[in-house]
Short mmCIF file of C-alpha atoms in Angstrom, two decimals:
data_model
loop_
_atom_site.label_atom_id
_atom_site.label_comp_id
_atom_site.label_asym_id
_atom_site.label_seq_id
_atom_site.Cartn_x
_atom_site.Cartn_y
_atom_site.Cartn_z
CA MET A 1 85.36 70.04 113.84
CA THR A 2 82.71 71.12 110.86
CA ARG A 3 84.04 74.12 107.69
CA ARG A 4 81.32 76.05 109.70
CA ALA A 5 82.96 75.70 112.75
CA ARG A 6 86.81 76.70 111.51
CA THR A 7 85.37 79.68 109.52
CA PHE A 8 83.79 80.67 112.92
CA TYR A 9 87.34 80.62 114.80
CA LEU A 10 88.82 82.05 112.16
CA ILE A 11 87.02 85.47 111.82
CA PRO A 12 88.80 86.69 115.29
CA TYR A 13 92.63 86.06 113.51
CA ALA A 14 91.11 87.09 110.00
CA PHE A 15 89.92 90.66 112.31
CA TRP A 16 93.20 91.12 113.36
CA ILE A 17 95.15 90.49 110.68
CA LEU A 18 92.87 93.51 108.61
CA LEU A 19 93.40 95.36 111.29
CA PHE A 20 97.18 95.31 113.07
CA VAL A 21 98.81 94.22 109.60
CA ILE A 22 96.96 94.81 106.07
CA ALA A 23 95.78 98.65 107.43
CA PRO A 24 98.72 99.74 108.23
CA ILE A 25 100.36 99.00 105.42
CA VAL A 26 97.77 100.70 103.00
CA LEU A 27 98.18 103.53 105.25
CA ILE A 28 101.64 103.73 104.82
CA ALA A 29 101.51 102.90 101.43
CA TYR A 30 98.55 105.91 101.03
CA TYR A 31 100.93 108.34 103.20
CA SER A 32 103.75 107.41 100.91
CA PHE A 33 102.02 109.70 97.91
CA PHE A 34 101.80 112.80 99.50
CA ASP A 35 104.69 115.68 100.79
CA ILE A 36 104.91 117.55 103.40
CA ASP A 37 102.42 120.36 102.79
CA GLY A 38 100.17 118.27 102.60
CA ASN A 39 99.82 117.63 98.38
CA PHE A 40 99.48 114.26 96.30
CA THR A 41 102.85 113.46 94.30
CA PHE A 42 105.38 111.05 93.54
CA SER A 43 108.69 113.13 94.33
CA ASN A 44 108.94 110.50 97.62
CA TYR A 45 109.68 107.37 95.10
CA VAL A 46 111.43 109.26 92.52
CA ASN A 47 113.70 111.58 96.26
CA PHE A 48 114.63 107.13 97.38
CA PHE A 49 116.50 107.04 94.85
CA THR A 50 118.57 109.86 95.16
CA PRO A 51 122.68 109.14 96.38
CA VAL A 52 121.48 110.14 99.86
CA TYR A 53 118.83 107.49 100.14
CA LEU A 54 120.52 104.83 97.94
CA LYS A 55 123.73 105.19 100.65
CA MET A 56 121.63 104.38 103.18
CA THR A 57 119.83 101.42 101.84
CA VAL A 58 123.23 100.24 100.98
CA SER A 59 124.36 100.99 104.91
CA SER A 60 121.26 99.10 106.64
CA PHE A 61 121.76 96.08 104.48
CA TRP A 62 125.68 95.97 104.84
CA TYR A 63 125.06 96.48 109.01
CA ALA A 64 121.56 93.51 108.90
CA PHE A 65 123.96 90.97 107.21
CA LEU A 66 127.29 91.87 109.87
CA ILE A 67 124.29 91.76 112.56
CA MET A 68 123.00 88.57 110.93
CA LEU A 69 126.02 87.04 110.38
CA PHE A 70 128.07 87.35 114.18
CA THR A 71 124.94 86.23 116.03
CA LEU A 72 125.18 83.13 113.74
CA LEU A 73 128.96 82.84 114.86
CA ILE A 74 127.80 83.04 118.02
CA SER A 75 124.73 81.23 117.90
CA TYR A 76 125.05 78.17 115.88
CA PRO A 77 128.03 76.32 118.58
CA THR A 78 126.18 77.91 121.60
CA ALA A 79 123.13 75.70 120.18
CA LEU A 80 125.02 72.98 119.31
CA VAL A 81 126.09 72.36 122.75
CA LEU A 82 122.95 73.33 124.80
CA THR A 83 121.65 70.03 122.94
CA LYS A 84 124.80 67.88 125.03
CA LEU A 85 124.12 69.82 128.01
CA LYS A 86 122.10 67.56 131.01
CA HIS A 87 119.54 70.60 131.79
CA LYS A 88 119.80 72.26 128.35
CA GLN A 89 116.32 73.41 129.05
CA LEU A 90 117.78 75.82 132.39
CA TRP A 91 120.54 76.94 129.78
CA LEU A 92 117.42 77.84 127.10
CA LEU A 93 115.61 79.71 129.80
CA LEU A 94 118.38 81.80 130.48
CA ILE A 95 119.69 81.99 127.49
CA ILE A 96 115.71 84.42 126.61
CA LEU A 97 115.06 85.58 130.16
CA PRO A 98 117.73 88.72 128.36
CA THR A 99 114.63 89.53 126.18
CA TRP A 100 111.76 89.87 128.55
CA ILE A 101 113.94 93.10 129.75
CA ASN A 102 112.89 95.67 127.75
CA LEU A 103 114.88 97.19 124.85
CA LEU A 104 115.87 100.53 126.29
CA LEU A 105 116.44 99.56 129.71
CA LYS A 106 119.86 97.44 128.18
CA ALA A 107 120.57 100.50 125.77
CA TYR A 108 121.07 102.41 128.55
CA ALA A 109 122.67 99.45 130.33
CA PHE A 110 125.37 99.38 127.79
CA MET A 111 126.00 103.28 127.45
CA GLY A 112 126.88 102.94 131.04
CA ILE A 113 129.20 99.61 130.61
CA PHE A 114 130.90 101.17 127.10
CA GLY A 115 131.24 104.76 128.89
CA THR A 116 134.11 106.89 128.87
CA TYR A 117 133.58 105.32 133.03
CA GLY A 118 132.17 102.34 132.51
CA THR A 119 132.83 98.68 133.04
CA ALA A 120 134.72 98.04 129.94
CA ASN A 121 137.11 101.31 130.54
CA LYS A 122 137.97 99.85 134.01
CA PHE A 123 138.68 96.97 132.35
CA LEU A 124 141.12 98.58 129.89
CA GLU A 125 143.30 100.58 132.61
CA PHE A 126 143.22 97.47 134.69
CA ILE A 127 145.17 95.62 131.80
CA GLY A 128 147.58 98.73 131.08
CA ILE A 129 146.10 99.71 127.69
CA GLY A 130 144.19 102.91 129.09
CA THR A 131 140.88 104.51 128.18
CA LYS A 132 139.19 104.15 124.71
CA GLN A 133 136.19 106.27 123.17
CA ILE A 134 134.26 102.00 122.91
CA LEU A 135 130.75 104.04 122.97
CA PHE A 136 129.38 105.60 119.78
CA THR A 137 131.44 103.65 117.48
CA ASP A 138 130.53 101.05 114.96
CA PHE A 139 132.13 98.61 117.56
CA SER A 140 129.37 99.08 119.78
CA PHE A 141 126.42 99.81 117.43
CA LEU A 142 127.40 95.73 116.02
CA PHE A 143 128.24 94.55 120.11
CA VAL A 144 124.95 95.44 120.96
CA SER A 145 122.80 94.46 118.62
CA THR A 146 123.95 91.08 118.36
CA TYR A 147 124.02 90.74 121.82
CA ILE A 148 119.88 91.56 121.68
CA PHE A 149 119.32 88.92 118.81
CA ILE A 150 121.76 86.40 119.77
CA PRO A 151 118.45 84.79 122.03
CA PHE A 152 116.03 84.47 118.20
CA MET A 153 119.10 83.02 116.02
CA ILE A 154 119.46 80.54 119.19
CA LEU A 155 115.86 79.65 119.07
CA PRO A 156 115.43 77.92 115.35
CA ILE A 157 119.05 76.21 115.51
CA TYR A 158 118.28 74.63 118.74
CA ASN A 159 115.04 72.76 117.99
CA ALA A 160 116.62 72.32 114.03
CA LEU A 161 119.10 70.12 116.20
CA GLU A 162 117.15 68.67 119.31
CA GLU A 163 114.55 67.29 115.81
CA MET A 164 117.77 65.89 114.16
CA ASN A 165 117.98 61.70 114.59
CA PRO A 166 121.26 61.06 116.60
CA SER A 167 121.56 58.27 115.25
CA LEU A 168 122.79 60.25 111.19
CA THR A 169 125.80 61.63 112.82
CA HIS A 170 126.28 58.01 115.10
CA ALA A 171 125.99 56.30 110.87
CA ALA A 172 128.19 58.75 109.81
CA GLN A 173 131.37 58.26 112.34
CA ASP A 174 131.01 54.38 112.03
CA LEU A 175 131.26 54.88 108.50
CA GLY A 176 134.65 56.49 108.59
CA ALA A 177 133.51 60.60 108.85
CA THR A 178 135.56 63.04 111.15
CA ARG A 179 133.84 65.36 113.56
CA TRP A 180 134.61 67.96 111.14
CA THR A 181 133.23 65.62 107.89
CA THR A 182 130.52 65.06 110.14
CA PHE A 183 128.71 68.42 111.16
CA TRP A 184 129.47 69.81 107.69
CA ARG A 185 127.65 67.37 105.41
CA VAL A 186 125.09 65.89 108.12
CA VAL A 187 124.06 68.32 110.85
CA PHE A 188 125.49 71.35 109.17
CA PRO A 189 122.82 70.56 106.14
CA ILE A 190 119.83 69.06 107.86
CA THR A 191 119.59 72.11 110.29
CA LEU A 192 120.05 74.60 107.52
CA ASP A 193 115.97 75.35 107.86
CA GLY A 194 116.28 76.99 111.46
CA VAL A 195 119.71 79.28 109.75
CA LYS A 196 117.29 79.66 107.58
CA ALA A 197 114.43 81.09 110.07
CA GLY A 198 117.26 82.28 112.76
CA CYS A 199 118.94 83.93 109.80
CA GLN A 200 115.11 85.95 108.56
CA ALA A 201 114.45 86.14 112.39
CA VAL A 202 117.21 89.02 113.10
CA PHE A 203 118.06 90.07 109.60
CA ILE A 204 114.58 91.86 108.54
CA PRO A 205 114.20 93.30 112.38
CA ALA A 206 118.14 94.74 112.15
CA LEU A 207 116.94 96.37 108.75
CA SER A 208 115.16 98.61 110.68
CA LEU A 209 117.04 99.43 113.85
CA PHE A 210 116.97 103.32 115.12
CA MET A 211 116.90 103.23 119.00
CA ILE A 212 120.21 101.41 118.61
CA THR A 213 121.98 103.52 116.49
CA ARG A 214 120.74 106.64 118.44
CA LEU A 215 121.23 105.47 121.97
CA ILE A 216 124.75 104.02 121.26
CA ALA A 217 125.86 104.54 118.09
CA GLY A 218 125.39 107.96 118.75
CA ASN A 219 124.18 107.95 115.15
CA ARG A 220 127.35 107.70 113.73
CA VAL A 221 125.52 104.70 112.22
CA ILE A 222 122.49 105.77 109.13
CA THR A 223 120.25 103.39 108.83
CA LEU A 224 116.45 103.24 107.16
CA GLY A 225 115.02 103.13 110.51
CA THR A 226 116.78 106.15 111.34
CA ALA A 227 115.51 108.06 108.12
CA ILE A 228 112.44 106.88 109.00
CA GLU A 229 112.18 108.44 112.92
CA GLU A 230 113.46 111.38 111.50
CA HIS A 231 111.11 111.97 109.36
CA PHE A 232 108.51 110.94 111.19
CA LEU A 233 109.53 112.66 114.53
CA VAL A 234 111.26 115.71 113.44
CA THR A 235 110.88 117.05 110.71
CA GLN A 236 107.38 116.10 110.02
CA ASP A 237 107.64 114.84 106.48
CA TRP A 238 105.60 111.56 106.71
CA GLY A 239 105.50 111.36 103.13
CA MET A 240 109.00 110.99 103.12
CA GLY A 241 108.91 107.95 105.92
CA SER A 242 105.97 106.57 104.61
CA THR A 243 108.00 105.98 101.56
CA ILE A 244 111.02 104.72 103.36
CA GLY A 245 109.03 102.35 104.97
CA VAL A 246 106.63 101.05 101.98
CA PHE A 247 110.40 100.21 100.54
CA LEU A 248 111.18 98.39 104.38
CA ILE A 249 108.47 96.12 103.80
CA ILE A 250 109.10 95.14 99.82
CA ALA A 251 112.39 94.09 100.83
CA MET A 252 110.74 92.27 104.18
CA PHE A 253 108.93 90.20 101.86
CA ILE A 254 110.49 89.20 99.44
CA ILE A 255 113.65 88.07 101.77
CA MET A 256 111.11 85.70 103.07
CA PHE A 257 109.45 84.44 100.55
CA VAL A 258 113.08 84.21 98.73
CA SER A 259 114.49 81.89 101.93
CA GLY A 260 110.61 80.87 102.66
CA ALA A 261 110.85 79.31 99.05
CA LYS A 262 113.73 77.74 99.47
CA ARG A 263 112.78 75.58 102.53
CA LYS A 264 109.47 74.79 101.24
CA LYS A 265 111.51 72.98 97.84
CA GLY A 266 114.31 71.82 100.08
CA ALA A 267 111.46 69.48 101.82
CA VAL A 268 109.86 68.50 98.82
CA LYS A 269 113.77 67.33 98.07
#
């Protein structure tokens, strides 16, 4: 393929990136310099560094970290088991299937499950514990968020495990390594790129969750995503909402750059 042909085929891709990636980011940055009355100001950036928004930022990163951690602890053993199953492609498809269901429908389904008269409380009553407040708690928020993000963590880890040469584990075991040593010194380092990709795919969107915080956590969990929703849809302060969005975009780019740089460094070695 000639250079001219490659350039021609890149035009639709470049147009897509310009229209749906760069242009929205520029618009968000533009609106962040205006207050609720449409006056040019830097006050939005000053307000972001007040205790209210800083606490919200710390809370967002903390919950995103917990969601990523719980997702990883569940997904890695699951991906490891999947690679050893006979019909692993079928099982992988069953794990991916829930991602085809609308997020709002899944949120309302869990509201029914965790509600006062839901399945979870019926089970607690059956075993003698009694009805508990499950919905609108940190537990319900983390549980539902982890459930939603599990497929996005499993896929890159599963692909990394599939690409690994099985002779490496056999060689380690032949040299006297235990299963735990083989996993920790051979399997995990080789699949670390898949783990990083999965953590990136979970942590970044978890930073800006807003619908689940409202429906499942009952606004007990306040994140930057919740603040953006409030500013755009309730207070109509698009400037402050855009400012929060700018800081979220910067945080996402930093995370992508750091994790990507480490992967490239590992690949060079």
